[in-house]
Amino acid sequence: MISLDIQSETKSHYPVEKVLATYPKQMDTRRVQVIPRCEIAGIKEMNVEGEKTYLGEVRNFKNNSFLNENLPKDLSISWTKMPAERELPAHYHPCASLILVTKGEGQSTGDTVADISTGDIVHIPEWNLHGFKGKGHDGFSALSIQFQETAIFSSEDRPETTYIDRESIPLAERELKIISRNSLPELNEISQNGQKKNLGIVKNFASHSLMKEKLPSYFSAAWVHLNPGERLETHVHDTDSMIILTEGFGSLQGDLNQPLQEGDTVYVPAGCSHGFTGAGDKGFWALSIQFQSTSLYEDSLNPQVQFIEDEKISFENFLKLNEHYVQKFLENPIFKINPQDLRDRPEKKKKLMDCLQVMSDSFQRLIFSRISLCDDKAYRPIYLEHFLDELGHDTDLQKERGDDQLLWDPILHASCSWFYSKNFLIDHPARIVMVQMVLERGAFFFYSHYNQILKDGLESDHISGHSVADEGHDKLGVELLKEESPRKLYTYTKLLEQSWDMLGQFLKRTEELLSKE
C-alpha cells in the first residue's frame, strides 16, 4: 500500500500533554473544528485479491482522529481523485455508494458508461459494476460516501470491493444513476421573525426522489454556494453539521473565525455559532451534511436554524473561545523542540533566553503603562498586584544571561511592541483579555513546559521562577468580565484572536532562531 504525504505533528516530550490532560476532552471535541484535506492520510494503490490496484487518491475521513471520533459509525467519507487518462478498474461491492464530483470531469465504466462532471451526484447501487476514468486536463476530484462503518479501499484486509464476475443481479436493479447539480431546485432565502435571510444557493439532495428514497435516516445533504462577499449570517442549530468546501474560497465566522479554502472540512457541533462568507473570484461551493433524516433548510417554512440577530457571546462561551485558542497555541513549534538538542547544544538555550529578554523588557513596559493609565477602582488593585509581582523580572533575566546586549530581530521586536502599543488603544476589560487571558495564559503553558525539560545542569532561574510565581496571573481580573454585556464581550473576540496570533508569532520566530543555531 502506498501512502500519501500528510502534515505530521511531532509530539512534545512531556509538559504540554500533561497540562492538556487537565482539561475535559469535551472541550476539545465540542467546538467548531476545521480539518484541511492535507491532514487526512491517504493512499494511491493497494492490493485487492492479490492484484495491485491503482486508486488515484483516496483520503478516508476516519484516518483523522477527530473525524473518526465524531462521524456516525455507519458513515464513511473519502476524498478521491482520478488524474486525466488514468483509470480505477471496474469493480463492485455489496453496499451502495455515492460519488459526488467536486471538480473536473471523468467517465464511469462498467455496467453504465457515462460522462460525469462537477456537481454530479452518482448513485451506485449494490453490486453495480463500475469504474472511473479521469478526463479533460486534470481528471476529476470527488467525495466517495458509503453508509457503513468501513470505507471502500480503507484496508487491504477489508477492501469492501471485488473484481469477481457476477451475473445474478439484473442490470435494471443495479444500474448507476447520475443526478446533475443543475437539475436540483435551488433555495435562496428564508424568512425568520418577519425578516428575510439570505442563504446564497442551497440545493437539497432530498428534493430528488431517488435521494429521498435511498439516503439513510442518519444522513442528509445539500450543495451550498456563496458568491464573493455574499454572507450566510451567523446562526446556530441543535444538530451536528459538517461543511466540506469542494471549490473556491471563503471565511468562517462565529465561535471560530478563519479563512477557508477548497478541501477544508468544517465540523460544527450542535449549539455552536457559525456563519460563512464567500471569498476569492468565485466564492465557494460546499457540501453541507447533517447527521439526521432532514437537512437544515429542507422545510423552508420551518428551517432548523436560529439566526443570531445581534453579535454577542456569553462570558462562559468567551472563556471557551479562549481555550480554543489555547489548543491552537499548543501546536506552536516552540513546544516541539527536542530537549536533547538543548542539552547537546547549550548555545540553543542561550538563544532562547536572549529571545525571552526581548519579551520580558517589553512586558515590563506594558504593565507599567497599564497601571499608569488606570484610575478605575475595580481594575487598579488588580493592575498593581500584577505589577508588583512582575517588577524586576527583566533585570533578573539580564543578570542570569550575564549579557546586557539585547538581541535584535525585527519579528521579535514587532510582535512584542504590538502588545505595548495596543495597550494605549483599548479599555480596561480589553487589557484583561490581552494581558491575563492571552499573555499570562500563554506564559503558563510555555514556562510549565520548559521548566520540565531544562534540567540536568540546564536549569534557568527565570523559567523555574515564572512557572511558580506566575501561577494565577492568567485569572487576575477575569471575573470582572462577567459584568460586561454579551454584546460588549463579542467586541473583544477579535482582540482575543489577534493577541494569540501575535504571541504565537513571537514564539514561532523564537523557534526559528533556535533552529539556526
mmCIF file of N, CA, C and O in Angstrom, residues 267-310:
data_model
loop_
_atom_site.group_PDB
_atom_site.id
_atom_site.type_symbol
_atom_site.label_atom_id
_atom_site.label_comp_id
_atom_site.label_asym_id
_atom_site.label_seq_id
_atom_site.Cartn_x
_atom_site.Cartn_y
_atom_site.Cartn_z
ATOM 1 N N TYR A 267 -16.326 21.141 10.933
ATOM 2 C CA TYR A 267 -17.238 20.358 11.769
ATOM 3 C C TYR A 267 -17.845 21.293 12.813
ATOM 4 O O TYR A 267 -17.120 21.940 13.574
ATOM 5 N N VAL A 268 -19.181 21.363 12.843
ATOM 6 C CA VAL A 268 -19.889 22.291 13.734
ATOM 7 C C VAL A 268 -20.773 21.494 14.686
ATOM 8 O O VAL A 268 -21.822 20.991 14.286
ATOM 9 N N PRO A 269 -20.371 21.354 15.944
ATOM 10 C CA PRO A 269 -21.232 20.673 16.912
ATOM 11 C C PRO A 269 -22.522 21.461 17.155
ATOM 12 O O PRO A 269 -22.570 22.683 16.946
ATOM 13 N N ALA A 270 -23.536 20.768 17.608
ATOM 14 C CA ALA A 270 -24.807 21.419 17.910
ATOM 15 C C ALA A 270 -24.604 22.564 18.894
ATOM 16 O O ALA A 270 -23.841 22.451 19.851
ATOM 17 N N GLY A 271 -25.273 23.697 18.623
ATOM 18 C CA GLY A 271 -25.225 24.824 19.534
ATOM 19 C C GLY A 271 -24.085 25.787 19.293
ATOM 20 O O GLY A 271 -24.044 26.849 19.924
ATOM 21 N N CYS A 272 -23.155 25.459 18.396
ATOM 22 C CA CYS A 272 -22.020 26.348 18.139
ATOM 23 C C CYS A 272 -22.399 27.411 17.108
ATOM 24 O O CYS A 272 -23.016 27.115 16.082
ATOM 25 N N SER A 273 -22.010 28.643 17.370
ATOM 26 C CA SER A 273 -22.302 29.766 16.487
ATOM 27 C C SER A 273 -21.363 29.742 15.283
ATOM 28 O O SER A 273 -20.155 29.605 15.435
ATOM 29 N N HIS A 274 -21.937 29.887 14.081
ATOM 30 C CA HIS A 274 -21.119 29.886 12.875
ATOM 31 C C HIS A 274 -21.855 30.561 11.730
ATOM 32 O O HIS A 274 -23.084 30.588 11.672
ATOM 33 N N GLY A 275 -21.094 31.124 10.812
ATOM 34 C CA GLY A 275 -21.608 31.697 9.589
ATOM 35 C C GLY A 275 -20.504 31.682 8.548
ATOM 36 O O GLY A 275 -19.345 31.365 8.859
ATOM 37 N N PHE A 276 -20.851 32.009 7.294
ATOM 38 C CA PHE A 276 -19.867 31.906 6.223
ATOM 39 C C PHE A 276 -19.968 33.102 5.280
ATOM 40 O O PHE A 276 -21.036 33.693 5.107
ATOM 41 N N THR A 277 -18.838 33.420 4.655
ATOM 42 C CA THR A 277 -18.782 34.461 3.629
ATOM 43 C C THR A 277 -17.978 33.932 2.456
ATOM 44 O O THR A 277 -16.922 33.312 2.654
ATOM 45 N N GLY A 278 -18.467 34.165 1.229
ATOM 46 C CA GLY A 278 -17.722 33.769 0.046
ATOM 47 C C GLY A 278 -16.528 34.680 -0.180
ATOM 48 O O GLY A 278 -16.568 35.866 0.153
ATOM 49 N N ALA A 279 -15.460 34.143 -0.754
ATOM 50 C CA ALA A 279 -14.243 34.923 -0.984
ATOM 51 C C ALA A 279 -13.645 34.530 -2.335
ATOM 52 O O ALA A 279 -14.189 33.697 -3.057
ATOM 53 N N GLY A 280 -12.500 35.129 -2.654
ATOM 54 C CA GLY A 280 -11.846 34.820 -3.920
ATOM 55 C C GLY A 280 -12.615 35.392 -5.105
ATOM 56 O O GLY A 280 -13.454 36.294 -4.967
ATOM 57 N N ASP A 281 -12.372 34.867 -6.286
ATOM 58 C CA ASP A 281 -13.011 35.358 -7.514
ATOM 59 C C ASP A 281 -14.413 34.797 -7.714
ATOM 60 O O ASP A 281 -15.255 35.437 -8.353
ATOM 61 N N LYS A 282 -14.662 33.597 -7.177
ATOM 62 C CA LYS A 282 -15.931 32.925 -7.455
ATOM 63 C C LYS A 282 -16.678 32.476 -6.206
ATOM 64 O O LYS A 282 -17.680 31.761 -6.302
ATOM 65 N N GLY A 283 -16.196 32.873 -5.020
ATOM 66 C CA GLY A 283 -16.848 32.380 -3.812
ATOM 67 C C GLY A 283 -16.535 30.909 -3.609
ATOM 68 O O GLY A 283 -15.447 30.443 -3.956
ATOM 69 N N PHE A 284 -17.501 30.154 -3.107
ATOM 70 C CA PHE A 284 -17.246 28.725 -2.901
ATOM 71 C C PHE A 284 -18.512 27.892 -3.069
ATOM 72 O O PHE A 284 -19.635 28.372 -2.891
ATOM 73 N N TRP A 285 -18.284 26.641 -3.443
ATOM 74 C CA TRP A 285 -19.293 25.584 -3.362
ATOM 75 C C TRP A 285 -18.885 24.653 -2.228
ATOM 76 O O TRP A 285 -17.691 24.451 -1.980
ATOM 77 N N ALA A 286 -19.875 24.107 -1.553
ATOM 78 C CA ALA A 286 -19.592 23.188 -0.451
ATOM 79 C C ALA A 286 -20.700 22.166 -0.341
ATOM 80 O O ALA A 286 -21.803 22.338 -0.880
ATOM 81 N N LEU A 287 -20.394 21.095 0.363
ATOM 82 C CA LEU A 287 -21.389 20.081 0.701
ATOM 83 C C LEU A 287 -21.730 20.245 2.170
ATOM 84 O O LEU A 287 -20.849 20.179 3.036
ATOM 85 N N SER A 288 -23.008 20.493 2.460
ATOM 86 C CA SER A 288 -23.477 20.630 3.840
ATOM 87 C C SER A 288 -24.146 19.327 4.250
ATOM 88 O O SER A 288 -25.091 18.871 3.593
ATOM 89 N N ILE A 289 -23.641 18.730 5.337
ATOM 90 C CA ILE A 289 -24.138 17.421 5.795
ATOM 91 C C ILE A 289 -24.664 17.543 7.209
ATOM 92 O O ILE A 289 -24.038 18.166 8.070
ATOM 93 N N GLN A 290 -25.836 16.946 7.454
ATOM 94 C CA GLN A 290 -26.357 16.801 8.814
ATOM 95 C C GLN A 290 -26.588 15.319 9.082
ATOM 96 O O GLN A 290 -26.955 14.566 8.184
ATOM 97 N N PHE A 291 -26.385 14.935 10.311
ATOM 98 C CA PHE A 291 -26.493 13.518 10.676
ATOM 99 C C PHE A 291 -27.892 13.224 11.211
ATOM 100 O O PHE A 291 -28.096 12.795 12.347
ATOM 101 N N GLN A 292 -28.865 13.460 10.337
ATOM 102 C CA GLN A 292 -30.274 13.241 10.653
ATOM 103 C C GLN A 292 -31.022 13.093 9.337
ATOM 104 O O GLN A 292 -30.441 13.239 8.260
ATOM 105 N N SER A 293 -32.328 12.821 9.401
ATOM 106 C CA SER A 293 -33.073 12.475 8.188
ATOM 107 C C SER A 293 -33.362 13.672 7.291
ATOM 108 O O SER A 293 -33.566 13.504 6.083
ATOM 109 N N THR A 294 -33.409 14.884 7.845
ATOM 110 C CA THR A 294 -33.724 16.057 7.041
ATOM 111 C C THR A 294 -32.621 17.093 7.164
ATOM 112 O O THR A 294 -32.048 17.281 8.234
ATOM 113 N N SER A 295 -32.341 17.792 6.066
ATOM 114 C CA SER A 295 -31.321 18.829 6.090
ATOM 115 C C SER A 295 -31.903 20.117 6.678
ATOM 116 O O SER A 295 -33.114 20.252 6.860
ATOM 117 N N LEU A 296 -31.039 21.074 6.948
ATOM 118 C CA LEU A 296 -31.425 22.265 7.709
ATOM 119 C C LEU A 296 -32.522 23.074 7.036
ATOM 120 O O LEU A 296 -33.398 23.629 7.711
ATOM 121 N N TYR A 297 -32.493 23.173 5.717
ATOM 122 C CA TYR A 297 -33.453 24.020 5.005
ATOM 123 C C TYR A 297 -34.382 23.199 4.122
ATOM 124 O O TYR A 297 -35.010 23.739 3.210
ATOM 125 N N GLU A 298 -34.507 21.910 4.393
ATOM 126 C CA GLU A 298 -35.352 21.047 3.581
ATOM 127 C C GLU A 298 -36.804 21.506 3.652
ATOM 128 O O GLU A 298 -37.521 21.490 2.656
ATOM 129 N N ASP A 299 -37.244 21.889 4.846
ATOM 130 C CA ASP A 299 -38.558 22.501 5.021
ATOM 131 C C ASP A 299 -38.327 24.001 5.139
ATOM 132 O O ASP A 299 -38.013 24.514 6.211
ATOM 133 N N SER A 300 -38.471 24.707 4.039
ATOM 134 C CA SER A 300 -38.118 26.130 4.015
ATOM 135 C C SER A 300 -39.023 26.973 4.903
ATOM 136 O O SER A 300 -38.633 28.078 5.307
ATOM 137 N N LEU A 301 -40.218 26.485 5.211
ATOM 138 C CA LEU A 301 -41.119 27.232 6.084
ATOM 139 C C LEU A 301 -40.776 27.033 7.556
ATOM 140 O O LEU A 301 -41.159 27.860 8.400
ATOM 141 N N ASN A 302 -40.081 25.956 7.847
ATOM 142 C CA ASN A 302 -39.666 25.669 9.224
ATOM 143 C C ASN A 302 -38.193 25.251 9.250
ATOM 144 O O ASN A 302 -37.866 24.106 9.559
ATOM 145 N N PRO A 303 -37.301 26.161 8.911
ATOM 146 C CA PRO A 303 -35.872 25.814 8.888
ATOM 147 C C PRO A 303 -35.356 25.477 10.281
ATOM 148 O O PRO A 303 -35.835 26.013 11.284
ATOM 149 N N GLN A 304 -34.379 24.585 10.321
ATOM 150 C CA GLN A 304 -33.858 24.105 11.601
ATOM 151 C C GLN A 304 -32.647 24.931 12.058
ATOM 152 O O GLN A 304 -31.660 24.387 12.533
ATOM 153 N N VAL A 305 -32.730 26.229 11.903
ATOM 154 C CA VAL A 305 -31.640 27.116 12.308
ATOM 155 C C VAL A 305 -32.224 28.302 13.069
ATOM 156 O O VAL A 305 -33.407 28.634 12.917
ATOM 157 N N GLN A 306 -31.385 28.921 13.873
ATOM 158 C CA GLN A 306 -31.754 30.154 14.552
ATOM 159 C C GLN A 306 -30.668 31.175 14.261
ATOM 160 O O GLN A 306 -29.527 31.025 14.707
ATOM 161 N N PHE A 307 -31.010 32.184 13.477
ATOM 162 C CA PHE A 307 -30.035 33.222 13.173
ATOM 163 C C PHE A 307 -29.836 34.125 14.382
ATOM 164 O O PHE A 307 -30.785 34.431 15.116
ATOM 165 N N ILE A 308 -28.611 34.544 14.585
ATOM 166 C CA ILE A 308 -28.261 35.403 15.715
ATOM 167 C C ILE A 308 -28.450 36.843 15.276
ATOM 168 O O ILE A 308 -27.702 37.355 14.435
ATOM 169 N N GLU A 309 -29.461 37.483 15.843
ATOM 170 C CA GLU A 309 -29.793 38.834 15.416
ATOM 171 C C GLU A 309 -28.699 39.831 15.771
ATOM 172 O O GLU A 309 -28.400 40.742 15.032
ATOM 173 N N ASP A 310 -28.125 39.684 16.945
ATOM 174 C CA ASP A 310 -27.046 40.573 17.384
ATOM 175 C C ASP A 310 -25.784 39.752 17.603
ATOM 176 O O ASP A 310 -25.852 38.626 18.090
#
